[in-house]
C-alpha positions in Angstrom: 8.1 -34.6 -1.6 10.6 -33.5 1.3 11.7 -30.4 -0.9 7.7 -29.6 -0.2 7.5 -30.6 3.0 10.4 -28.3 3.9 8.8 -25.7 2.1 5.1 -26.0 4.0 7.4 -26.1 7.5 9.1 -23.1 6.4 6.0 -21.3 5.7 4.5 -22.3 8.7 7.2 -20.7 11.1 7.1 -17.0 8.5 3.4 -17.1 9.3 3.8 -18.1 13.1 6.9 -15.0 13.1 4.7 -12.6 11.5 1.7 -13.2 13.6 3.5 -12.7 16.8 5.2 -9.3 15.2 1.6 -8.4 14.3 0.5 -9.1 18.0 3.3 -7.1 19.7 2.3 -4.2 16.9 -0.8 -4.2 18.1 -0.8 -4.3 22.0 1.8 -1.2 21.0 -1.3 0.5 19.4 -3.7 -0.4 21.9 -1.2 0.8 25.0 -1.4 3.8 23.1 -4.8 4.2 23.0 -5.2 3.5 26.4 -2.5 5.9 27.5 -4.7 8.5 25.6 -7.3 8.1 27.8 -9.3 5.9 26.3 -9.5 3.3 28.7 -12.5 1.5 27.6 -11.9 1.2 23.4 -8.5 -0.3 24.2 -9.6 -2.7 26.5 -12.4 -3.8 23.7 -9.8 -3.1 21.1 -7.4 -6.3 23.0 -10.5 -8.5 23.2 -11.6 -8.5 19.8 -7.8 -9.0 18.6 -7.2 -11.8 21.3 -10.0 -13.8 20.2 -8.8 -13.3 16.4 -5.5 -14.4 17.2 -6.7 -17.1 19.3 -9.2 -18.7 17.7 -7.9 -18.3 13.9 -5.4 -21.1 13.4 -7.6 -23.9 15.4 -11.1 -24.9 13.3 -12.7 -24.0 10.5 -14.7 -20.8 11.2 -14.3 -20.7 15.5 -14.0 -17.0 15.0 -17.3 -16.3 13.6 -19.3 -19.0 15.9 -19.6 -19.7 19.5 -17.3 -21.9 20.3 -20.0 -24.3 20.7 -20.8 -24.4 17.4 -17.7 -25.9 15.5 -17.4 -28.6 18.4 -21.2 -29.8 18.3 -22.7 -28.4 15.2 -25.6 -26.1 15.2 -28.6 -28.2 16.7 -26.4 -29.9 19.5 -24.9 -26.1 20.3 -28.4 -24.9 20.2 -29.7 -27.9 22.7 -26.4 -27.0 25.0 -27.4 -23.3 25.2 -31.4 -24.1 25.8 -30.3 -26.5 28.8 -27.8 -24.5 30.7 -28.3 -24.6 33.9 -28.3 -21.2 36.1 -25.2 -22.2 38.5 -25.5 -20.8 41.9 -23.2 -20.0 45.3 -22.1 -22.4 47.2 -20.4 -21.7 50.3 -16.5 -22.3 50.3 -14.5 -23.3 53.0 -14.1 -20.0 54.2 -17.8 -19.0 54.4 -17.7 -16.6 51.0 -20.6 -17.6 48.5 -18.5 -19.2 45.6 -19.5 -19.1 41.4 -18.5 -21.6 39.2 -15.9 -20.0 37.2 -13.0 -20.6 34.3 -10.1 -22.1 35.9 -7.8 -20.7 33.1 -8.4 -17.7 34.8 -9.8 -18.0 38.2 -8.1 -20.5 40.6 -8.6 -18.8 43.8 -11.5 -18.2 46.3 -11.3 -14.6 46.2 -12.1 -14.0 42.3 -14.9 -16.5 42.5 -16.7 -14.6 45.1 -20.3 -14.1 44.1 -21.8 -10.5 43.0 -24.9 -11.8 41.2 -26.1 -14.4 38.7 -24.1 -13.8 35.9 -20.7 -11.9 37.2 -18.4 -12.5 40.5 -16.9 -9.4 43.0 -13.9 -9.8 41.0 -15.5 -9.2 37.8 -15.0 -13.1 36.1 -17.7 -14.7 34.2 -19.7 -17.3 35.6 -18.8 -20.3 33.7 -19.7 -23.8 32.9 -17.5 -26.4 30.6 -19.7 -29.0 28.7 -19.5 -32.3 27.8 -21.5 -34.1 24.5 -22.7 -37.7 24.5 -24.5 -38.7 21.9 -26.4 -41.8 22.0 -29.4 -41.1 19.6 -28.2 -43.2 16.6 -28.1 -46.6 19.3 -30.6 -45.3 22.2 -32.3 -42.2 20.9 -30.6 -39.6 23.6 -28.5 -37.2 23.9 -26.4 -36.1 26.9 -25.1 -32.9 27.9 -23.0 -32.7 31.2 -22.1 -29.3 32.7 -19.2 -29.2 34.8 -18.9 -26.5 37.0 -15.4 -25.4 38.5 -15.8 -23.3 42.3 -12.0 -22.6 43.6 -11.4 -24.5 47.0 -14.6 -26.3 46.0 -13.4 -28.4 42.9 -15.8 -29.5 40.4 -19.7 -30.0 39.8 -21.3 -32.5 37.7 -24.8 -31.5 36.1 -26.4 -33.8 33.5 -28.9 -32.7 31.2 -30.7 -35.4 28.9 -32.9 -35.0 25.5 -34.8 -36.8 22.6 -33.9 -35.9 19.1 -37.0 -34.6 19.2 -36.0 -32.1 21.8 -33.3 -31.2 19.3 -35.7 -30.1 17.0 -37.4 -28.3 19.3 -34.3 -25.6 20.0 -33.7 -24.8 16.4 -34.9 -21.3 17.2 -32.6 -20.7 19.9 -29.6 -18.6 19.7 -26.0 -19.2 20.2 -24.4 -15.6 21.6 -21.3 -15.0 23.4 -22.8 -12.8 25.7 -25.1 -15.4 27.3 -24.9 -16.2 30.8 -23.3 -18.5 32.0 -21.0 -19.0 29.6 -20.2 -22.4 28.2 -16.7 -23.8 27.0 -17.2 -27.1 25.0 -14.1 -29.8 26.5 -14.2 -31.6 23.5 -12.2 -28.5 21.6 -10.4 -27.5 24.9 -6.7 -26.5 23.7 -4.3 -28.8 26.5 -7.5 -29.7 28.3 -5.7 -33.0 30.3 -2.5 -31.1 30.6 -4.0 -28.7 33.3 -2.6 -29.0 36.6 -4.2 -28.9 39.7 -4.3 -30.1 43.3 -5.2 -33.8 44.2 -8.9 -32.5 45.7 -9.6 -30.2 42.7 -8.6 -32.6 39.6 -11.0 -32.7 37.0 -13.1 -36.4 36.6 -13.4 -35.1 32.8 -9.5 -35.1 32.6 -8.6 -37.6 30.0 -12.1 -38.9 29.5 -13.6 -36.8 26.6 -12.2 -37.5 23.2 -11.7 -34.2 20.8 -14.3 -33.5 17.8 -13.8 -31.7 14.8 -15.7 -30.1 13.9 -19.6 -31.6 14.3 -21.4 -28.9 11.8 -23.8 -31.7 10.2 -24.6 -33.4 14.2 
């Protein structure tokens, strides 16, 4: 058994080597093609491969879905999607009209800075990260909780509530990563209570929502 063990260990470190000599293959290509001018294809070139190399060793198909989709299973993704609320500027403490946006990549005032429903001045996505709780099997309802993340501001709580019957209601609606805003399931959140962050900007969801994998019959 420890001979296989060793062997599976080994393996796993080859494969983790070789992807990240694939990776720094790659961003060689894609510097190149950018360097030739085009500008545009490389930068789409680097977001298609990030998400592959990203997504690929964490659940079952996450590359091919929304990431909804593997954390809640279609009908609950479906609901999520159908009940997003359209987040809107609040004024921050210096007077600038503030988006909710990803605070993996947004943690100060001046990318958060509102250009329109969908986009801020600084180009970043407007952004909400949900929350699932389920309570039809005991009470027949379904929760979902947007949280909503303004730089300066800290965090927003918006709670959304359905039948199963609602449920059924959204099976025709579609799950794209295009949509606005966009919506980042905490459940499969990567290091999602080992974020740091000031005293009046820590999460309330930090270390309160248990991990699912994946939820494809819910």
């Amino acid at each position: 058994m420890g001979g296989k063990e060793n062997e599976r260990g080994s393996a796993s470190v080859e494969q983790a080597g070789l992807a990240a000599l694939v990776a720094l293959l790659l961003i060689a290509a894609i510097a190149a093609v950018a360097a030739g001018g085009e500008i545009d294809a490389g930068r789409q070139l680097a977001g298609a491969l990030g998400r592959r190399l990203t997504c690929a060793p964490r659940l079952p198909d996450a590359c091919r879905h929304h990431a909804l989709v593997p954390a809640y299973g279609w009908p609950l993704a479906r609901l999520a999607r159908a009940l997003a609320p359209r987040p809107e500027a609040l004024r921050g403490p210096s007077g600038l009209p503030l988006m909710p946006v990803d605070f993996r990549r947004c943690r100060a005032q001046s990318c958060a800075v509102a250009a329109g429903p969908h986009l801020t001045a600084s180009g970043r996505r407007v952004t909400a990260f949900t929350e699932l709780i389920d309570h039809r099997a005991s009470e027949g309802w379904v929760e979902i909780v947007y949280w909503l993340y303004r730089p300066s501001l800290g965090w927003q709580r918006l709670s959304r509530r359905a039948t199963g019957a609602d449920v059924d209601a959204g099976g025709g609606v579609e799950v794209l990563e295009r949509d606005d805003p966009a919506l980042v399931p905490l459940e499969t959140l990567p290091g999602r209570d080992h974020y740091d962050f000031p005293a009046t900007e820590r999460p309330p969801w930090q270390w309160q929502v248990a991990g699912r994998y994946p939820g494809w019959s819910s």
